[in-house]
């Protein structure tokens, strides 16, 4: 083989492998974003989306069924989230289903979770709204934890004072426990 033929062969293999990798990447990204199948859309209104972004996953019963395709601010207290979901899942989502925002893992991306409806037998229609559950805010959780810690500190201080009084013979209970006549009656 001469040098030109060998160079052309290497170039051809490089282009073929690069093209194959590109096609596979487009296929897997398209499959993840539901670009190649039939889809339908749902909408849900939230007070806050709490870090949710376009492209985040949508889960139903723990299964990835779609993505968040649009987030639109309606007014100062209302945000509409549009979900693109695989059409074969539509028959499982009822009109009384609820949407909530959570985390994918402990510190992972935000994920929108649809919980199945219970009382309705009607299947949800394309572009319908589903009820939402407001996400737990980390600030609210931290305030609750702070209050609990402050209360535990007060209780611990009072318990330490009570124990000190018991050990040093102060208070009615301590006097009763250390009373020799009371001890004789118990024997």
Coordinates of N, CA, C and O in Angstrom, one line a residue:
X1 N 0.8 -1.2 0.0 CA 0.0 0.0 0.0 C 0.9 1.2 0.0 O 1.8 1.3 0.8
X2 N 0.5 2.2 -0.8 CA 1.3 3.4 -0.8 C 0.8 4.4 0.2 O -0.3 4.1 0.8
X3 N 1.5 5.4 0.5 CA 1.2 6.4 1.5 C -0.1 7.1 1.4 O -0.9 7.3 2.3
X4 N -0.5 7.4 0.2 CA -1.8 8.1 -0.1 C -3.0 7.2 0.2 O -4.0 7.6 0.8
X5 N -2.9 6.0 -0.2 CA -4.0 5.0 0.0 C -4.1 4.8 1.5 O -5.2 4.7 2.0
X6 N -3.0 4.6 2.2 CA -3.1 4.4 3.7 C -3.7 5.6 4.4 O -4.5 5.5 5.3
X7 N -3.3 6.8 4.0 CA -3.8 8.0 4.6 C -5.3 8.1 4.3 O -6.1 8.5 5.2
X8 N -5.7 7.9 3.1 CA -7.2 7.9 2.8 C -8.0 6.9 3.6 O -9.1 7.1 4.0
X9 N -7.4 5.7 3.7 CA -8.1 4.6 4.5 C -8.3 5.1 6.0 O -9.3 4.9 6.5
X10 N -7.2 5.6 6.6 CA -7.3 6.1 8.0 C -8.3 7.2 8.1 O -9.1 7.3 9.0
X11 N -8.3 8.2 7.1 CA -9.2 9.3 7.2 C -10.7 8.8 7.0 O -11.6 9.2 7.7
X12 N -10.9 7.8 6.1 CA -12.2 7.2 5.9 C -12.7 6.5 7.2 O -13.9 6.6 7.6
X13 N -11.8 5.8 7.9 CA -12.2 5.1 9.1 C -12.5 6.1 10.2 O -13.5 6.0 11.0
X14 N -11.7 7.2 10.3 CA -11.9 8.2 11.3 C -13.3 8.9 11.1 O -14.0 9.1 12.0
X15 N -13.6 9.3 9.8 CA -14.9 9.9 9.5 C -16.0 8.9 9.8 O -17.1 9.3 10.4
X16 N -15.9 7.7 9.4 CA -16.9 6.7 9.7 C -17.2 6.5 11.2 O -18.4 6.5 11.6
X17 N -16.2 6.4 12.0 CA -16.3 6.2 13.4 C -16.9 7.5 14.0 O -17.8 7.4 14.9
X18 N -16.5 8.7 13.6 CA -17.0 9.9 14.1 C -18.5 10.1 13.7 O -19.3 10.5 14.6
X19 N -18.9 9.7 12.5 CA -20.3 9.8 12.1 C -21.1 8.8 12.9 O -22.2 9.1 13.3
X20 N -20.6 7.6 13.2 CA -21.3 6.6 14.0 C -21.5 7.1 15.4 O -22.6 7.0 15.9
X21 N -20.5 7.7 16.0 CA -20.6 8.2 17.4 C -21.6 9.4 17.4 O -22.5 9.5 18.3
X22 N -21.6 10.2 16.4 CA -22.6 11.3 16.3 C -24.0 10.8 16.2 O -24.9 11.3 16.8
X23 N -24.3 9.8 15.3 CA -25.6 9.2 15.2 C -26.1 8.6 16.5 O -27.2 8.8 16.9
X24 N -25.2 7.9 17.2 CA -25.6 7.3 18.4 C -25.9 8.4 19.5 O -26.8 8.2 20.3
X25 N -25.1 9.4 19.5 CA -25.3 10.5 20.5 C -26.7 11.2 20.2 O -27.5 11.4 21.1
X26 N -27.0 11.4 18.9 CA -28.3 12.0 18.6 C -29.4 11.1 19.0 O -30.4 11.5 19.5
X27 N -29.3 9.8 18.7 CA -30.3 8.8 19.1 C -30.6 8.8 20.6 O -31.7 8.9 21.0
X28 N -29.5 8.7 21.4 CA -29.7 8.6 22.8 C -30.2 9.9 23.4 O -31.0 9.8 24.3
X29 N -29.7 11.0 23.0 CA -30.2 12.3 23.5 C -31.7 12.5 23.0 O -32.5 12.9 23.8
X30 N -32.0 12.1 21.8 CA -33.4 12.2 21.3 C -34.3 11.3 22.1 O -35.4 11.7 22.4
X31 N -33.8 10.1 22.4 CA -34.7 9.2 23.1 C -34.9 9.7 24.5 O -36.0 9.6 25.1
X32 N -33.9 10.3 25.2 CA -34.0 10.9 26.5 C -35.0 12.0 26.5 O -35.8 12.2 27.4
X33 N -35.0 12.8 25.5 CA -35.8 14.0 25.4 C -37.2 13.8 24.6 O -37.9 14.7 24.3
X34 N -37.5 12.5 24.4 CA -38.7 12.1 23.7 C -38.9 12.7 22.3 O -40.0 13.2 22.0
X35 N -37.9 12.8 21.5 CA -38.0 13.4 20.2 C -38.4 12.5 19.1 O -38.9 13.0 18.1
X36 N -38.3 11.2 19.3 CA -38.6 10.3 18.3 C -39.9 9.5 18.4 O -40.3 8.7 17.6
X37 N -40.7 9.7 19.5 CA -41.9 9.0 19.7 C -43.1 10.0 19.8 O -42.9 11.2 19.7
X38 N -44.3 9.4 19.9 CA -45.5 10.2 20.1 C -45.5 10.7 21.5 O -45.3 10.0 22.5
X39 N -45.9 12.0 21.7 CA -45.9 12.6 23.0 C -47.2 13.3 23.2 O -47.9 13.6 22.2
X40 N -47.5 13.6 24.4 CA -48.6 14.5 24.8 C -48.1 15.5 25.8 O -47.0 15.2 26.4
X41 N -48.8 16.5 26.1 CA -48.4 17.5 27.1 C -49.4 17.7 28.2 O -50.6 17.5 28.0
X42 N -48.9 17.9 29.4 CA -49.6 18.2 30.6 C -49.1 19.5 31.1 O -48.0 19.9 30.9
X43 N -49.9 20.2 31.9 CA -49.5 21.5 32.5 C -49.9 21.4 34.0 O -50.8 20.7 34.4
X44 N -49.1 22.1 34.8 CA -49.4 22.2 36.2 C -48.9 23.5 36.7 O -47.9 24.1 36.2
X45 N -49.7 24.1 37.6 CA -49.4 25.4 38.2 C -48.9 25.3 39.6 O -49.4 24.6 40.4
X46 N -47.7 26.0 39.8 CA -47.0 26.0 41.1 C -46.9 27.4 41.6 O -46.9 28.3 40.8
X47 N -46.7 27.6 42.9 CA -46.4 28.9 43.5 C -44.9 29.1 43.3 O -44.5 30.3 43.0
X48 N -44.1 28.1 43.4 CA -42.6 28.2 43.2 C -42.2 26.9 42.6 O -42.7 25.8 42.9
X49 N -41.2 27.0 41.7 CA -40.7 25.8 41.0 C -39.4 25.3 41.7 O -38.9 24.2 41.3
X50 N -38.9 26.0 42.6 CA -37.8 25.5 43.5 C -36.6 24.9 42.8 O -36.2 23.8 43.1
X51 N -36.1 25.5 41.8 CA -34.9 25.0 41.1 C -35.2 24.1 39.9 O -34.2 23.6 39.3
X52 N -36.4 23.9 39.6 CA -36.7 23.0 38.4 C -36.3 23.8 37.1 O -36.5 25.0 37.0
X53 N -35.8 23.0 36.2 CA -35.3 23.6 34.9 C -35.9 22.9 33.7 O -36.3 21.7 33.9
X54 N -35.9 23.6 32.6 CA -36.3 22.9 31.4 C -35.4 21.8 31.1 O -34.1 21.9 31.2
X55 N -35.9 20.6 30.7 CA -35.1 19.4 30.5 C -35.0 18.5 31.6 O -34.6 17.3 31.5
X56 N -35.4 18.9 32.8 CA -35.5 18.0 34.0 C -36.5 16.8 33.7 O -37.4 17.0 33.0
X57 N -36.2 15.7 34.3 CA -37.1 14.5 34.1 C -38.4 14.6 34.8 O -38.6 15.3 35.8
X58 N -39.4 13.9 34.3 CA -40.7 13.7 34.9 C -40.8 12.3 35.2 O -40.6 11.4 34.3
X59 N -41.2 11.9 36.5 CA -41.3 10.6 36.9 C -42.8 10.3 37.2 O -43.5 11.1 37.7
X60 N -43.2 9.0 37.0 CA -44.5 8.5 37.3 C -44.3 7.1 37.9 O -43.8 6.3 37.2
X61 N -44.6 6.9 39.1 CA -44.4 5.7 39.8 C -43.0 5.2 39.8 O -42.7 4.0 39.6
X62 N -42.1 6.2 39.9 CA -40.6 5.9 39.9 C -40.0 5.7 38.5 O -38.8 5.3 38.4
X63 N -40.8 5.8 37.4 CA -40.3 5.6 36.1 C -40.2 6.9 35.4 O -41.1 7.8 35.4
X64 N -39.1 7.1 34.6 CA -38.9 8.3 33.8 C -39.8 8.2 32.6 O -39.7 7.4 31.8
X65 N -40.8 9.2 32.5 CA -41.8 9.1 31.5 C -41.7 10.4 30.5 O -42.5 10.4 29.6
X66 N -40.9 11.3 30.9 CA -40.8 12.5 30.0 C -39.9 13.6 30.6 O -39.1 13.3 31.5
X67 N -40.1 14.8 30.1 CA -39.3 15.9 30.5 C -40.1 17.2 30.7 O -41.2 17.3 30.2
X68 N -39.5 18.1 31.4 CA -40.1 19.5 31.5 C -39.7 20.2 30.3 O -38.6 20.4 30.0
X69 N -40.7 20.7 29.5 CA -40.5 21.3 28.2 C -40.6 22.8 28.3 O -40.0 23.5 27.4
X70 N -41.3 23.4 29.3 CA -41.4 24.8 29.4 C -41.8 25.2 30.8 O -42.5 24.5 31.5
X71 N -41.2 26.3 31.2 CA -41.6 26.9 32.5 C -41.9 28.4 32.2 O -41.1 29.1 31.7
X72 N -43.2 28.8 32.6 CA -43.7 30.1 32.2 C -44.2 30.8 33.5 O -45.0 30.3 34.2
X73 N -43.6 32.0 33.8 CA -44.0 32.8 34.9 C -45.3 33.5 34.5 O -45.3 34.3 33.6
X74 N -46.4 33.2 35.2 CA -47.7 33.9 34.9 C -47.8 35.2 35.7 O -48.2 36.2 35.1
X75 N -47.6 35.2 37.0 CA -47.6 36.4 37.8 C -46.7 36.2 38.9 O -45.9 35.2 39.0
X76 N -46.7 37.1 39.9 CA -45.8 37.0 41.0 C -45.9 35.8 41.9 O -45.1 35.5 42.8
X77 N -47.1 35.1 41.8 CA -47.3 34.0 42.7 C -47.7 32.7 41.9 O -48.3 31.8 42.5
X78 N -47.4 32.7 40.6 CA -47.9 31.5 39.8 C -46.9 31.2 38.7 O -46.6 32.1 37.9
X79 N -46.6 30.0 38.6 CA -45.7 29.5 37.6 C -46.3 28.3 36.9 O -46.7 27.3 37.6
X80 N -46.4 28.3 35.6 CA -47.0 27.1 34.9 C -45.8 26.3 34.3 O -45.0 26.8 33.6
X81 N -45.9 25.0 34.6 CA -44.8 24.1 34.1 C -45.5 23.2 33.0 O -46.5 22.6 33.3
X82 N -44.9 23.1 31.8 CA -45.4 22.3 30.7 C -44.6 21.0 30.7 O -43.3 21.1 30.6
X83 N -45.2 19.9 30.7 CA -44.5 18.6 30.7 C -44.8 17.9 29.3 O -45.9 17.8 28.9
X84 N -43.7 17.3 28.7 CA -43.8 16.5 27.6 C -43.7 15.1 28.0 O -42.6 14.7 28.5
X85 N -44.7 14.2 27.8 CA -44.7 12.9 28.3 C -45.0 11.9 27.1 O -45.8 12.2 26.2
X86 N -44.4 10.7 27.2 CA -44.6 9.7 26.2 C -46.1 9.3 26.1 O -46.7 9.1 27.2
X87 N -46.6 9.2 24.9 CA -48.1 9.0 24.8 C -48.5 7.6 25.3 O -49.7 7.5 25.8
X88 N -47.7 6.6 25.4 CA -48.2 5.3 25.9 C -48.4 5.4 27.4 O -49.1 4.5 27.9
X89 N -48.0 6.4 28.1 CA -48.2 6.5 29.5 C -49.5 7.2 29.8 O -50.0 7.1 30.9
X90 N -50.1 7.9 28.8 CA -51.3 8.7 29.1 C -52.4 7.9 29.7 O -53.2 8.4 30.5
X91 N -52.6 6.6 29.3 CA -53.7 5.8 29.8 C -53.6 5.5 31.3 O -54.6 5.1 32.0
X92 N -52.4 5.7 31.9 CA -52.2 5.5 33.3 C -52.4 6.7 34.2 O -52.6 6.6 35.4
X93 N -52.4 7.9 33.6 CA -52.5 9.1 34.3 C -54.0 9.6 34.3 O -54.6 9.8 33.3
X94 N -54.6 9.6 35.5 CA -56.0 10.0 35.6 C -56.1 11.5 35.9 O -55.2 12.2 36.2
X95 N -57.4 12.0 35.8 CA -57.6 13.4 36.0 C -57.3 13.9 37.4 O -57.1 15.1 37.5
X96 N -57.3 13.1 38.4 CA -57.0 13.5 39.7 C -55.6 13.3 40.1 O -55.2 13.3 41.3
X97 N -54.7 13.1 39.2 CA -53.3 12.9 39.5 C -52.7 14.3 40.0 O -53.3 15.3 39.7
X98 N -51.6 14.2 40.7 CA -51.0 15.4 41.3 C -49.5 15.4 40.9 O -48.9 14.4 40.8
X99 N -49.0 16.7 40.7 CA -47.6 16.9 40.4 C -46.9 17.5 41.6 O -47.5 18.3 42.3
X100 N -45.7 17.1 41.8 CA -44.9 17.6 42.9 C -43.4 17.7 42.4 O -43.0 17.0 41.5
X101 N -42.7 18.6 43.1 CA -41.3 18.8 42.7 C -40.4 18.2 43.8 O -40.7 18.5 45.0
X102 N -39.5 17.4 43.5 CA -38.6 16.8 44.4 C -37.1 16.7 43.9 O -36.8 17.3 42.9
X103 N -36.3 16.0 44.6 CA -34.9 15.8 44.2 C -34.7 14.4 43.7 O -35.2 13.5 44.2
X104 N -33.8 14.3 42.7 CA -33.4 13.0 42.2 C -32.2 12.6 42.9 O -31.1 12.9 42.6
X105 N -32.4 11.9 44.0 CA -31.3 11.5 44.9 C -31.2 12.6 46.0 O -32.0 13.5 46.2
X106 N -30.1 12.4 46.8 CA -30.0 13.3 48.0 C -29.6 14.7 47.6 O -30.2 15.7 48.1
X107 N -28.7 14.9 46.7 CA -28.3 16.2 46.2 C -28.4 16.4 44.7 O -27.7 17.2 44.1
X108 N -29.2 15.6 44.1 CA -29.3 15.5 42.6 C -30.2 16.6 42.1 O -30.6 17.6 42.7
X109 N -30.4 16.6 40.7 CA -31.2 17.5 40.0 C -32.6 17.4 40.5 O -33.1 16.4 41.1
X110 N -33.4 18.5 40.3 CA -34.8 18.5 40.6 C -35.5 17.6 39.6 O -35.1 17.5 38.4
X111 N -36.6 17.0 40.1 CA -37.4 16.1 39.2 C -38.9 16.4 39.5 O -39.2 16.7 40.7
X112 N -39.7 16.4 38.5 CA -41.1 16.6 38.7 C -41.7 15.2 38.8 O -41.6 14.4 37.9
X113 N -42.5 14.9 39.8 CA -43.1 13.6 40.0 C -44.6 13.7 39.9 O -45.2 14.6 40.6
X114 N -45.2 12.8 39.1 CA -46.6 12.8 39.0 C -47.1 11.6 39.8 O -46.6 10.4 39.6
X115 N -47.9 11.8 40.8 CA -48.5 10.7 41.6 C -49.8 10.3 41.0 O -50.6 11.2 40.6
X116 N -50.1 9.0 40.9 CA -51.3 8.6 40.2 C -52.5 9.0 41.0 O -52.5 9.1 42.2
X117 N -53.6 9.2 40.2 CA -54.9 9.5 40.9 C -55.5 8.3 41.5 O -55.1 7.1 41.1
X118 N -56.4 8.4 42.4 CA -57.0 7.3 43.0 C -58.5 7.2 42.8 O -59.0 6.1 42.5
X119 N -59.2 8.3 42.8 CA -60.7 8.2 42.8 C -61.2 8.3 41.4 O -62.4 7.9 41.1
X120 N -60.5 8.9 40.5 CA -61.0 9.1 39.1 C -60.7 7.9 38.2 O -59.6 7.3 38.3
X121 N -61.6 7.6 37.3 CA -61.3 6.6 36.3 C -61.1 7.3 34.9 O -60.9 6.6 33.9
X122 N -61.2 8.6 34.8 CA -61.1 9.3 33.6 C -59.6 9.5 33.2 O -58.9 10.0 34.1
X123 N -59.2 9.2 32.0 CA -57.9 9.4 31.6 C -57.7 10.9 31.2 O -58.6 11.5 30.7
X124 N -56.5 11.4 31.6 CA -56.2 12.8 31.3 C -56.1 13.1 29.8 O -55.6 12.2 29.1
X125 N -56.5 14.3 29.4 CA -56.4 14.7 28.0 C -55.2 15.4 27.7 O -54.5 15.9 28.7
X126 N -54.8 15.6 26.5 CA -53.7 16.3 26.0 C -53.9 17.8 26.4 O -55.0 18.3 26.3
X127 N -52.8 18.5 26.9 CA -52.8 19.9 27.3 C -53.7 20.2 28.5 O -54.0 21.3 28.8
X128 N -54.0 19.2 29.3 CA -54.8 19.4 30.5 C -54.0 19.8 31.7 O -52.8 19.6 31.7
X129 N -54.6 20.4 32.7 CA -53.9 20.8 33.9 C -54.1 19.8 34.9 O -55.2 19.2 35.0
X130 N -53.0 19.5 35.7 CA -53.2 18.6 36.9 C -52.8 19.4 38.1 O -52.1 20.4 38.0
X131 N -53.4 19.0 39.2 CA -53.2 19.7 40.5 C -51.7 19.6 40.9 O -51.1 18.6 40.5
X132 N -51.3 20.5 41.7 CA -49.9 20.5 42.1 C -49.8 20.5 43.6 O -50.7 20.9 44.3
X133 N -48.7 20.0 44.1 CA -48.4 20.0 45.6 C -47.1 20.9 45.7 O -46.1 20.6 45.0
X134 N -47.2 21.9 46.5 CA -46.1 22.8 46.6 C -44.9 22.1 47.3 O -45.1 21.4 48.2
X135 N -43.7 22.3 46.8 CA -42.5 21.6 47.3 C -42.1 22.2 48.7 O -42.4 23.3 49.0
X136 N -41.5 21.3 49.5 CA -41.0 21.7 50.8 C -39.7 22.6 50.5 O -38.8 22.1 49.9
X137 N -39.8 23.8 51.0 CA -38.6 24.7 50.9 C -37.5 24.4 51.9 O -37.9 24.1 53.1
X138 N -36.3 24.4 51.5 CA -35.2 24.2 52.4 C -35.2 25.2 53.6 O -34.9 24.9 54.7
X139 N -35.5 26.5 53.3 CA -35.6 27.5 54.3 C -36.6 27.1 55.4 O -36.3 27.3 56.6
X140 N -37.8 26.7 55.0 CA -38.8 26.3 56.0 C -38.3 25.2 56.8 O -38.6 25.1 58.0
X141 N -37.7 24.2 56.2 CA -37.2 23.0 56.9 C -36.1 23.5 57.9 O -36.1 23.0 59.1
X142 N -35.2 24.4 57.5 CA -34.1 24.8 58.4 C -34.7 25.6 59.6 O -34.2 25.5 60.7
X143 N -35.7 26.4 59.4 CA -36.4 27.1 60.5 C -37.0 26.2 61.5 O -36.9 26.3 62.7
X144 N -37.6 25.1 61.0 CA -38.2 24.1 61.8 C -37.2 23.4 62.7 O -37.3 23.2 63.9
X145 N -36.0 23.0 62.0 CA -35.0 22.4 62.7 C -34.4 23.3 63.8 O -34.1 22.9 64.9
X146 N -34.2 24.6 63.5 CA -33.7 25.6 64.4 C -34.6 25.7 65.6 O -34.1 25.7 66.8
X147 N -35.9 25.7 65.4 CA -36.8 25.8 66.5 C -36.7 24.6 67.4 O -36.7 24.7 68.7
X148 N -36.6 23.4 66.8 CA -36.5 22.1 67.6 C -35.2 22.1 68.4 O -35.2 21.7 69.6
X149 N -34.1 22.6 67.8 CA -32.8 22.7 68.6 C -32.9 23.6 69.7 O -32.4 23.3 70.8
X150 N -33.6 24.8 69.5 CA -33.7 25.7 70.6 C -34.6 25.1 71.7 O -34.2 25.3 72.9
X151 N -35.6 24.4 71.4 CA -36.5 23.8 72.4 C -35.7 22.7 73.2 O -35.8 22.6 74.4
X152 N -34.9 21.9 72.4 CA -34.1 20.9 73.1 C -33.1 21.5 74.0 O -32.8 21.0 75.1
X153 N -32.5 22.7 73.7 CA -31.6 23.4 74.5 C -32.2 23.8 75.9 O -31.7 23.7 76.9
X154 N -33.5 24.3 75.8 CA -34.2 24.7 77.0 C -34.5 23.5 77.9 O -34.3 23.6 79.1
X155 N -34.9 22.5 77.3 CA -35.3 21.2 78.0 C -34.0 20.7 78.7 O -34.0 20.3 79.9
X156 N -32.9 20.7 78.0 CA -31.7 20.1 78.5 C -31.2 21.0 79.7 O -30.7 20.5 80.7
X157 N -31.3 22.3 79.6 CA -31.0 23.2 80.7 C -31.8 23.0 81.9 O -31.3 22.9 83.1
X158 N -33.1 22.8 81.7 CA -34.0 22.5 82.9 C -33.7 21.2 83.5 O -33.8 21.0 84.7
X159 N -33.4 20.2 82.7 CA -33.1 18.9 83.2 C -31.8 18.9 84.0 O -31.7 18.3 85.1
X160 N -30.8 19.7 83.6 CA -29.6 19.8 84.3 C -29.8 20.5 85.7 O -29.3 20.1 86.7
X161 N -30.7 21.5 85.7 CA -31.0 22.2 86.9 C -31.7 21.3 87.9 O -31.4 21.2 89.1
X162 N -32.7 20.5 87.4 CA -33.4 19.5 88.2 C -32.4 18.5 88.8 O -32.5 18.2 90.0
X163 N -31.5 18.0 88.0 CA -30.6 17.0 88.5 C -29.6 17.6 89.5 O -29.3 16.9 90.5
X164 N -29.2 18.8 89.3 CA -28.4 19.5 90.3 C -29.1 19.6 91.6 O -28.5 19.4 92.7
X165 N -30.4 20.1 91.6 CA -31.1 20.2 92.8 C -31.3 18.9 93.5 O -31.3 18.8 94.7
X166 N -31.6 17.8 92.8 CA -31.7 16.5 93.4 C -30.4 16.1 94.0 O -30.5 15.5 95.2
X167 N -29.3 16.3 93.4 CA -28.0 15.8 94.0 C -27.6 16.6 95.2 O -26.9 16.1 96.0
X168 N -28.1 17.9 95.3 CA -27.6 18.7 96.4 C -28.7 18.9 97.5 O -28.6 19.8 98.3
X169 N -29.7 18.1 97.5 CA -30.7 18.1 98.5 C -31.7 19.2 98.5 O -32.3 19.5 99.5
X170 N -31.9 19.9 97.3 CA -32.8 21.0 97.2 C -34.1 20.5 96.6 O -34.1 19.6 95.7
X171 N -35.2 21.0 97.0 CA -36.5 20.6 96.4 C -37.2 19.5 97.2 O -36.6 18.8 98.0
X172 N -38.5 19.5 97.0 CA -39.3 18.5 97.8 C -39.0 17.1 97.5 O -38.9 16.2 98.4
X173 N -38.8 16.8 96.2 CA -38.6 15.4 95.8 C -37.2 14.9 96.4 O -37.1 13.8 96.9
X174 N -36.2 15.7 96.4 CA -34.9 15.4 97.0 C -35.1 15.1 98.5 O -34.5 14.2 99.0
X175 N -35.8 16.0 99.2 CA -36.0 15.8 100.6 C -36.7 14.5 100.9 O -36.4 13.8 101.9
X176 N -37.7 14.2 100.1 CA -38.5 13.0 100.3 C -37.6 11.8 100.0 O -37.7 10.8 100.8
X177 N -36.8 11.8 99.0 CA -35.9 10.7 98.7 C -34.9 10.5 99.8 O -34.4 9.3 100.0
X178 N -34.4 11.5 100.4 CA -33.4 11.4 101.4 C -33.9 11.3 102.8 O -33.1 11.3 103.8
X179 N -35.2 11.3 103.0 CA -35.8 11.3 104.3 C -35.7 9.8 104.9 O -36.1 8.9 104.3
X180 N -35.0 9.7 106.1 CA -34.8 8.4 106.7 C -36.1 7.8 107.1 O -36.3 6.6 107.0
X181 N -37.1 8.5 107.6 CA -38.3 8.0 108.1 C -39.1 7.4 106.9 O -39.7 6.3 107.0
X182 N -39.1 8.1 105.7 CA -39.8 7.6 104.5 C -39.1 6.3 104.1 O -39.8 5.3 103.7
X183 N -37.8 6.2 104.2 CA -37.0 5.0 103.7 C -37.4 3.8 104.6 O -37.5 2.7 104.2
X184 N -37.6 4.1 106.0 CA -37.9 3.0 106.9 C -39.3 2.5 106.6 O -39.6 1.3 106.7
X185 N -40.3 3.4 106.2 CA -41.6 2.9 105.8 C -41.6 2.0 104.6 O -42.4 1.2 104.4
X186 N -40.7 2.3 103.7 CA -40.6 1.5 102.4 C -40.1 0.1 102.7 O -40.4 -0.8 102.0
X187 N -39.2 0.0 103.8 CA -38.7 -1.3 104.1 C -39.6 -2.2 104.8 O -40.4 -2.9 104.9

